[in-house]
Coordinates of C-alpha atoms and ligand atoms in Angstrom, one line a residue:
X4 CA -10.6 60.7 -67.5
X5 CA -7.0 62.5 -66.9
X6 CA -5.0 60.7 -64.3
X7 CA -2.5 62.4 -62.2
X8 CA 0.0 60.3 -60.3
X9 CA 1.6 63.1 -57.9
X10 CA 5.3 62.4 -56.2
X11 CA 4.3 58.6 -55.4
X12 CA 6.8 56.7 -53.2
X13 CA 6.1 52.9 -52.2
X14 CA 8.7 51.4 -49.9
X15 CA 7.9 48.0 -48.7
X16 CA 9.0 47.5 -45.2
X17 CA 11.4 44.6 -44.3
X18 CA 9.8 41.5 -44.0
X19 CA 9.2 40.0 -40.2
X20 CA 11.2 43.1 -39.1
X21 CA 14.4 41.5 -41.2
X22 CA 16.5 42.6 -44.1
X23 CA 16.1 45.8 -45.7
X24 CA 13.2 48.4 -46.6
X25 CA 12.5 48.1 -51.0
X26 CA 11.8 51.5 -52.1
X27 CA 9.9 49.7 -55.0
X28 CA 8.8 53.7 -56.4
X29 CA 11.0 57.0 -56.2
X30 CA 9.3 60.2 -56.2
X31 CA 7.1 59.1 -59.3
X32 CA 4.9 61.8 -61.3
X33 CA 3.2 61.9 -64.7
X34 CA 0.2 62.8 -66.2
X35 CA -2.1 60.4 -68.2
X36 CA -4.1 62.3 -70.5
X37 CA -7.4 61.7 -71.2
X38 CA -8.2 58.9 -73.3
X39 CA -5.4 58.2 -74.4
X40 CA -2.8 54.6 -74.1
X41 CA 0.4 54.8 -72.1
X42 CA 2.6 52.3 -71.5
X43 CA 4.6 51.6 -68.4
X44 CA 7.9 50.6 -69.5
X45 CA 11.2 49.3 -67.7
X46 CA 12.9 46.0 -66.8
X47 CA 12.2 43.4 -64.6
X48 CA 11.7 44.5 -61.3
X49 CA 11.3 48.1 -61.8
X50 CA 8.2 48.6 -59.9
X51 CA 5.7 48.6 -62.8
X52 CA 3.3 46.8 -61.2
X53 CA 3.3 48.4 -58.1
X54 CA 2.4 51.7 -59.8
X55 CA -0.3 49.8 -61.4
X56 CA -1.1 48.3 -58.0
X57 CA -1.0 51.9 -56.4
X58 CA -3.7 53.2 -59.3
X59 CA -6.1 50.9 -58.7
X60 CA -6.0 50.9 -55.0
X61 CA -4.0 47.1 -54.1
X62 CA -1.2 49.4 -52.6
X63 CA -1.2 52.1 -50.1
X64 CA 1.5 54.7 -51.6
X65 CA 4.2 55.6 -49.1
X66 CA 4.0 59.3 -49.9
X67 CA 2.1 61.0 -52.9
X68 CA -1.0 61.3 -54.5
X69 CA -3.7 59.7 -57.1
X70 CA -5.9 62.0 -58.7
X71 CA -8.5 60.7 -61.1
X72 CA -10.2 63.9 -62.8
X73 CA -10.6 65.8 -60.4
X74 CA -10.6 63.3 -57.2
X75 CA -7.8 62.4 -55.0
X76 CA -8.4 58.6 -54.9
X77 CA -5.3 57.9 -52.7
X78 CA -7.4 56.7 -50.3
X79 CA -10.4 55.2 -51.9
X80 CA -11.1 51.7 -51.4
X81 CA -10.1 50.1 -54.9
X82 CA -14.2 48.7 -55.2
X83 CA -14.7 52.6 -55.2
X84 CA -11.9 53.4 -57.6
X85 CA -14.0 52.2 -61.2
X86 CA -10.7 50.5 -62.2
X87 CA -11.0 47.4 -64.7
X88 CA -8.3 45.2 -64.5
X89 CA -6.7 42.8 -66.8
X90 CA -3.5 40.5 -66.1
X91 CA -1.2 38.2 -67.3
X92 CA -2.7 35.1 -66.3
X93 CA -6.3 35.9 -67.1
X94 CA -7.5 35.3 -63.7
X95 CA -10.8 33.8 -65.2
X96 CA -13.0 31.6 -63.1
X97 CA -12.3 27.2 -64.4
X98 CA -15.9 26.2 -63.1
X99 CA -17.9 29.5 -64.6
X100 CA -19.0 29.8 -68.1
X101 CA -17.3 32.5 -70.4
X102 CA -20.7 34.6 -69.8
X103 CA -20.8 34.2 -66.1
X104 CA -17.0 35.3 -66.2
X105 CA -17.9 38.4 -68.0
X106 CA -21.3 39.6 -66.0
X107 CA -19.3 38.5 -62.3
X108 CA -18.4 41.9 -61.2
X109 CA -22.0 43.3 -61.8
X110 CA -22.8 40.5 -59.0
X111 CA -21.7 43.1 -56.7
X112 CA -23.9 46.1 -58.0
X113 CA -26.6 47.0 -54.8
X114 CA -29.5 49.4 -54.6
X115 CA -30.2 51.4 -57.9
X116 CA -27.2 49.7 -59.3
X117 CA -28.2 46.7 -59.6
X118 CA -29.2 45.2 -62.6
X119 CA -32.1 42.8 -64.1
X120 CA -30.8 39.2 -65.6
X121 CA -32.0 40.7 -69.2
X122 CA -30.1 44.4 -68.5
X123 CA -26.9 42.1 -67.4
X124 CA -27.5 39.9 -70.8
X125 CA -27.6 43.1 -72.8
X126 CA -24.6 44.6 -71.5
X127 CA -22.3 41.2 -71.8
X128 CA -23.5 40.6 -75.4
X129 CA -22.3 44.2 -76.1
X130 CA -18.7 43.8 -74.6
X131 CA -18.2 40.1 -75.9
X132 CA -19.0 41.6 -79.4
X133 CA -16.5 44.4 -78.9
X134 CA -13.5 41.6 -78.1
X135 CA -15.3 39.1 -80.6
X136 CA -16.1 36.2 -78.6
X137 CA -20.0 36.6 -79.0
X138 CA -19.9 33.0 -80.4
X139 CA -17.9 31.4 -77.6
X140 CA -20.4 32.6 -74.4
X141 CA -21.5 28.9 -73.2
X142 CA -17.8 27.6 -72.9
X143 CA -15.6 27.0 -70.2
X144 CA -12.0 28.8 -70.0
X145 CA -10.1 25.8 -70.0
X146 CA -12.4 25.5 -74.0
X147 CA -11.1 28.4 -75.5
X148 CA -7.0 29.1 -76.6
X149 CA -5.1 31.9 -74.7
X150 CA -5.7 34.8 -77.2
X151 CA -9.5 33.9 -76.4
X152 CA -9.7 33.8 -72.7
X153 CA -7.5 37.2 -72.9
X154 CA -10.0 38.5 -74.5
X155 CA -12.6 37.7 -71.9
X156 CA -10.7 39.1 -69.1
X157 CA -11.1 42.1 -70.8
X158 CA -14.7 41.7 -71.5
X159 CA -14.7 41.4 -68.0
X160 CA -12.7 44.6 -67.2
X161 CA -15.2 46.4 -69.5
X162 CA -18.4 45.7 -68.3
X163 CA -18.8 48.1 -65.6
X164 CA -17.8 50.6 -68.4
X165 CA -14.3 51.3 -65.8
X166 CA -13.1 55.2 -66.5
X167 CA -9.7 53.6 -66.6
X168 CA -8.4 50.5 -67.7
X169 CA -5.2 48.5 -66.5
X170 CA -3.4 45.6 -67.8
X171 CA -0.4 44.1 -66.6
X172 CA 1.2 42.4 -69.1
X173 CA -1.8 40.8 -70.8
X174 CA 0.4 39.2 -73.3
X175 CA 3.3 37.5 -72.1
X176 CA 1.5 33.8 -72.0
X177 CA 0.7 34.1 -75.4
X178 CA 2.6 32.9 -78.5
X179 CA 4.3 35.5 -81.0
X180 CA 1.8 35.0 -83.6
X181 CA -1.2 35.5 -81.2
X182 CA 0.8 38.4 -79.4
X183 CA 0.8 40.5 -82.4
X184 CA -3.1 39.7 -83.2
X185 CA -3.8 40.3 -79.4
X186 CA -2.5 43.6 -79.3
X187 CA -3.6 44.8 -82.2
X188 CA -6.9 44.1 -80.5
X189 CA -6.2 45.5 -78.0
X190 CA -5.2 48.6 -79.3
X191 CA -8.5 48.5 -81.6
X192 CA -10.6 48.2 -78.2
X193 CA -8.7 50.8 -76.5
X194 CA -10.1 53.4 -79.6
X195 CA -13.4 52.4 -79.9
X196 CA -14.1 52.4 -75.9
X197 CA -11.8 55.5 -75.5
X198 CA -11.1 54.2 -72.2
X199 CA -7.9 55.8 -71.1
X200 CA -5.6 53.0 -70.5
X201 CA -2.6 52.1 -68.4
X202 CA -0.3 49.1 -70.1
X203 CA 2.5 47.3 -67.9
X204 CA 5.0 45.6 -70.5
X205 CA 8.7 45.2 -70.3
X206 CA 9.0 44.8 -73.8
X207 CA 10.1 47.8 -75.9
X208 CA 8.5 46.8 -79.2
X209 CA 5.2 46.5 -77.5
X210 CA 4.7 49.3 -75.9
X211 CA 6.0 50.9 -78.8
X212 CA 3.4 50.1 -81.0
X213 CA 0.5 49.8 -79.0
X214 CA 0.9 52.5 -77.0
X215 CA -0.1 56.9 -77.3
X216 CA 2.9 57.5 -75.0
X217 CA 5.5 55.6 -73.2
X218 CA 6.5 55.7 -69.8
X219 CA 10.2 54.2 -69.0
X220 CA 12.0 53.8 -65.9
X221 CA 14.6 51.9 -63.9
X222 CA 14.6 51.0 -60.2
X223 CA 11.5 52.4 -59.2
X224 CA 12.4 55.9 -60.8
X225 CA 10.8 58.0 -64.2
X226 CA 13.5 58.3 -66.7
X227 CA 11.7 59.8 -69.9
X228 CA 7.8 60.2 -70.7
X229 CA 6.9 61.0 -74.1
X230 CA 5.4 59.9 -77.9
X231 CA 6.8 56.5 -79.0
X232 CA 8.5 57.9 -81.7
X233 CA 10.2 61.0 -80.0
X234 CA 11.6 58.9 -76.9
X235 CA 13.0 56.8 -79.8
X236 CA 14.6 60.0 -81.5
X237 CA 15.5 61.6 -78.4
X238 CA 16.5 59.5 -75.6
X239 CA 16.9 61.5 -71.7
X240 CA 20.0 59.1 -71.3
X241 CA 21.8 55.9 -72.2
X242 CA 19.9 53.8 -70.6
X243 CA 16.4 54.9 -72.1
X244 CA 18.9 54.9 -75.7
X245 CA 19.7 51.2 -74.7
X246 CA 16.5 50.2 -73.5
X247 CA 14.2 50.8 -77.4
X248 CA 15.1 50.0 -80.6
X249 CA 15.8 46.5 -82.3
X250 CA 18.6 46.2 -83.2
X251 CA 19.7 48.0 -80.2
X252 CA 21.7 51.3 -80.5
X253 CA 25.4 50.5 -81.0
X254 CA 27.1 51.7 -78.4
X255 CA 30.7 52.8 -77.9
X256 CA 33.7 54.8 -75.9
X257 CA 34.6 58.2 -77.4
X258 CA 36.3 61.6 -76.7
X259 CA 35.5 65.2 -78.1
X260 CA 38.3 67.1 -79.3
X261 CA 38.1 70.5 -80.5
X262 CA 34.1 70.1 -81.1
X263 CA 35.2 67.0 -83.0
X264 CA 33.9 63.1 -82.1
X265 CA 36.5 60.6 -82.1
X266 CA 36.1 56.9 -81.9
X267 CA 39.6 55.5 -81.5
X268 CA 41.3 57.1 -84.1
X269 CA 38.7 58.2 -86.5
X270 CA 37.3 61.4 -86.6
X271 CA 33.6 60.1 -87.6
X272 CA 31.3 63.8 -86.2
X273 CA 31.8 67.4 -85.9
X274 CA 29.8 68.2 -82.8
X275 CA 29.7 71.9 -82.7
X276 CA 29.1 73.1 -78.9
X277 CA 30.5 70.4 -77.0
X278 CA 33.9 70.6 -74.5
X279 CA 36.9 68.2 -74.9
X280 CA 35.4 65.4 -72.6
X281 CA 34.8 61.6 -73.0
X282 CA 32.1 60.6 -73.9
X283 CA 29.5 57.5 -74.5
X284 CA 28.6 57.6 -78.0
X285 CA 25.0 55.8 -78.7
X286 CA 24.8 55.2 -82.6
X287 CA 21.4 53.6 -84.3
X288 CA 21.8 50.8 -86.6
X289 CA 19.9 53.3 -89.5
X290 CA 22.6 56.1 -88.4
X291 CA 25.2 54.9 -90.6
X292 CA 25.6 55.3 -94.2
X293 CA 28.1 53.5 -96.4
X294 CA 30.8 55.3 -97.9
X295 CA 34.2 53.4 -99.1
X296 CA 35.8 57.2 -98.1
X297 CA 33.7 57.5 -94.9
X298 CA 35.5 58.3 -91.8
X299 CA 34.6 55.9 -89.6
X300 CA 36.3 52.5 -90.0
X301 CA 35.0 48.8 -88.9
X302 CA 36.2 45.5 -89.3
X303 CA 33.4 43.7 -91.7
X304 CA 31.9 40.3 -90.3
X305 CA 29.4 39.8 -92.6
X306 CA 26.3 40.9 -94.6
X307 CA 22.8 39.9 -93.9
X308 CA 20.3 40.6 -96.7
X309 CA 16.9 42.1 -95.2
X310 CA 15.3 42.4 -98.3
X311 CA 14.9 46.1 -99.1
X312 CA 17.5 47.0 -96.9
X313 CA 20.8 44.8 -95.8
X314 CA 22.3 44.3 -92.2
X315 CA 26.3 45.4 -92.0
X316 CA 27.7 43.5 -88.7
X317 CA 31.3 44.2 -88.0
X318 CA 33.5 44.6 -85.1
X319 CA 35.0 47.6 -83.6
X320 CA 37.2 47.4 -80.7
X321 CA 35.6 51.0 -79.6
X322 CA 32.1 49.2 -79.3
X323 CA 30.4 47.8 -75.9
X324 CA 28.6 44.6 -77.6
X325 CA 30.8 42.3 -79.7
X326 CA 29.4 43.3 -82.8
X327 CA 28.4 46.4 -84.8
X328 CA 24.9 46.4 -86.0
X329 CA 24.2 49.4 -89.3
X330 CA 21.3 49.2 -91.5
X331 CA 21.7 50.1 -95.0
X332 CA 20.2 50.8 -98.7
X333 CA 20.7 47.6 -100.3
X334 CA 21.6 49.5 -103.2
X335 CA 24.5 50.7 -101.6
X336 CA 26.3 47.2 -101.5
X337 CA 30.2 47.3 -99.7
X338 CA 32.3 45.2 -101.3
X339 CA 32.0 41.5 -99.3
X340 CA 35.5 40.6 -99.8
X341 CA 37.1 43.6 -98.0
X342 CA 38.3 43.1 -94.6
X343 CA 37.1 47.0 -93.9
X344 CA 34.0 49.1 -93.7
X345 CA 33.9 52.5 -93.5
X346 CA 31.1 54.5 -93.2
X347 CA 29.9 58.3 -92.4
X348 CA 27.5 58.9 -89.8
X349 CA 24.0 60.9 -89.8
X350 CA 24.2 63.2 -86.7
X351 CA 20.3 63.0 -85.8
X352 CA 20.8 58.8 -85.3
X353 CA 23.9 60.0 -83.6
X354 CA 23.6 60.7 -79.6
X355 CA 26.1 62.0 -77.0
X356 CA 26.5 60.7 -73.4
X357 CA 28.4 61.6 -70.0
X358 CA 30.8 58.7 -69.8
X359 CA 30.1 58.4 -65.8
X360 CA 26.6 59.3 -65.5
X361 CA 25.0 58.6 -69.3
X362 CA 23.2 61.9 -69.2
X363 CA 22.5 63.4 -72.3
X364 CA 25.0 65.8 -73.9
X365 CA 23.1 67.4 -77.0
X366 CA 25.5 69.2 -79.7
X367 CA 24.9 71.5 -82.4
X368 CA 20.7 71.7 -83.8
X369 CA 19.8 69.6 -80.5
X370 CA 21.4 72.6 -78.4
X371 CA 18.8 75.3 -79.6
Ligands
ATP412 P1 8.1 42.4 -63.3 O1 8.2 43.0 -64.7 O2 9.2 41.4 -63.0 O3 6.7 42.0 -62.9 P2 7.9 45.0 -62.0 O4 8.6 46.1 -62.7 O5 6.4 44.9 -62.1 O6 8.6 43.6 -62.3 P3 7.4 45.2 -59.1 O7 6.7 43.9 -59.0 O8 6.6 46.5 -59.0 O9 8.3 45.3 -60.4 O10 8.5 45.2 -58.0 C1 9.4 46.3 -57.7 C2 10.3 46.0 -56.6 O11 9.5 45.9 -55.4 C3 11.0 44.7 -56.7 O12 12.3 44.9 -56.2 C4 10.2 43.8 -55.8 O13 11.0 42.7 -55.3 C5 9.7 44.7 -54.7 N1 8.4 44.3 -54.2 C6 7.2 44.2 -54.9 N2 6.2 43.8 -54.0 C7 6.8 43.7 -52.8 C8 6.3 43.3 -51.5 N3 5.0 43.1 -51.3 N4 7.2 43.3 -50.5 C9 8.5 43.6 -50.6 N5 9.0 44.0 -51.8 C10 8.2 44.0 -52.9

């Protein structure tokens, strides 16, 4: 099922009539296609889970609509909506078995709904099998490790066969090892059911890899909706550039002169198309290629081997962070003894921003 989240505004009035409103969501559309994974992406209080909230019916939107298929649900009780939901803290019942956790929301099934004891037996086996936890059905949560009782809260969200699915950060109480198993799993699950699916993460990598599309904003507000890969290559603005990647794009002050990029002194781009103006250069750590003639000159830290490829960190006083981060060939080794690194730059890893408002400024192939 397609969801449609139409010019949704949530403002949270001031609490006991004091202090100020929260618009917690700005004027929020996008489309979730059918079937498919998106990830809701943006920092700490951003107002990811109050769009969450808002699609399964907790919140009352400000302004806007919800439209699921072809129903606007902005209004529908969430009971109504068919909305599985999985958070971060499991939410699974101590005193109730794994099984009864799983079959509780059939409990409230009436008339034709409901369901014979063998019918409910049938469907939980079926779930539990999907998430793997077919052995573990007699236990108690406080038996099983935090990867497994994840999985059960999704069994859980499954079992009324939901048309959409939403998790809110499902695995930030896990460890890094079990993280990485988890959401492979999840991401498995999510293909076989089909279930169009609504992630909440503030972790780039995550959503990243888990995910069909991504969706990132700031301060309640959309800033870029797209394929993983293409908000990666393409970023809307600095702050979308800043926000993916590890290591994070380098970032650093520049000026265009005569459709030429300088940082400091070096003349490191041409950037055919673009006025004399300053600018915010955003450069990926794969952007640069070694070259003991290259045009643009750092001071060299150190190496760090990666294996295949090898880390450059230097300093430049042009750049925002402290150090420069460039990932190279290891075959092309700079000399470790040198107190300089030069290197040329590959335009597509190379991005253009307003210095004042960090909009995009696209030059040359990007223009057409
Ligand atoms: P996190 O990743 O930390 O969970 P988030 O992106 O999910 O954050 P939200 O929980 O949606 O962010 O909150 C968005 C903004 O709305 C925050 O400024 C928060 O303080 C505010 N907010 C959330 N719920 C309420 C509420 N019930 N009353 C007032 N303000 C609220």
């Amino acid at each position: 099922m397609k969801v449609v989240l139409d010019k949704l505004t949530k403002v949270f009035p001031p609490r006991g009539g004091k202090g100020d409103a929260v618009t917690a969501v700005k004027d929020f559309s996008f489309e979730i296609p059918d079937g498919k994974l998106v990830a809701l992406l943006g920092p700490s209080g951003c107002g990811k889970s109050t769009i969450l909230n808002m699609i399964c019916g907790l919140e009352r939107p400000t302004e806007g609509k919800i439209i699921f298929g072809e129903d606007d649900v902005t209004q529908v009780n969430p009971e109504l909506r068919g909305v599985g939901m999985v958070f971060q803290n499991y939410a699974l019942y101590p005193h109730m078995s794994v099984y009864n956790n799983i079959i509780f929301p059939l409990g409230n099934l009436k008339g034709e709904e409901k369901l014979t004891k063998e019918q409910m037996r049938e469907k939980a086996e079926k779930v539990a099998a999907l998430v793997q936890i077919e052995n573990l059905l007699e236990r108690k949560p406080k038996e099983l490790s935090g990867g497994q009782q994840q999985r059960v809260a999704i069994a859980r969200a499954l079992i009324k066969t939901p048309r959409l699915l939403l998790m809110d950060e499902p695995l930030s109480n896990l460890d890094a090892r079990l993280r990485l198993q988890t959401r492979e799993e999840i991401r498995r699950i999510q293909r076989e059911t089909g279930v169009t699916t609504v992630f909440v993460t503030h972790d780039q990598e995550e959503a990243m890899s888990i995910s069909d599309m991504i969706v990132v904003m700031k301060d309640g507000e959309l800033h870029q909706f797209g394929k993983p890969q293409e908000v990666y290559d393409d970023p809307a603005n600095l702050f979308v550039a800043k926000f993916l990647g590890t290591p994070a794009i380098n970032v650093f002050e520049g000026s265009v002169k005569g459709e030429k990029l300088y940082i400091g002194d070096d003349c490191v781009l041409d950037v055919p198309g673009v006025k004399d103006c300053d600018v915010t250069v955003g450069i990926r750590p794969e952007g640069f290629t070694y070259d003991a003639n290259g045009s643009f000159k750092c001071k060299l830290d150190r190496i760090e081997v990666m294996g295949r490829d090898i880390s450059i960190v230097s300093k430049n006083d042009k750049c925002e962070a402290p150090v420069v981060r460039s990932i190279i060939d290891s075959d092309m080794r700079p000399d470790e003894d040198s107190d300089i690194v030069s290197f040329n730059l590959r335009p597509g890893k190379v991005h253009l921003f307003d210095a004042g408002t960090g909009a995009r400024i696209r030059f040359g192939k990007e223009n057409k």
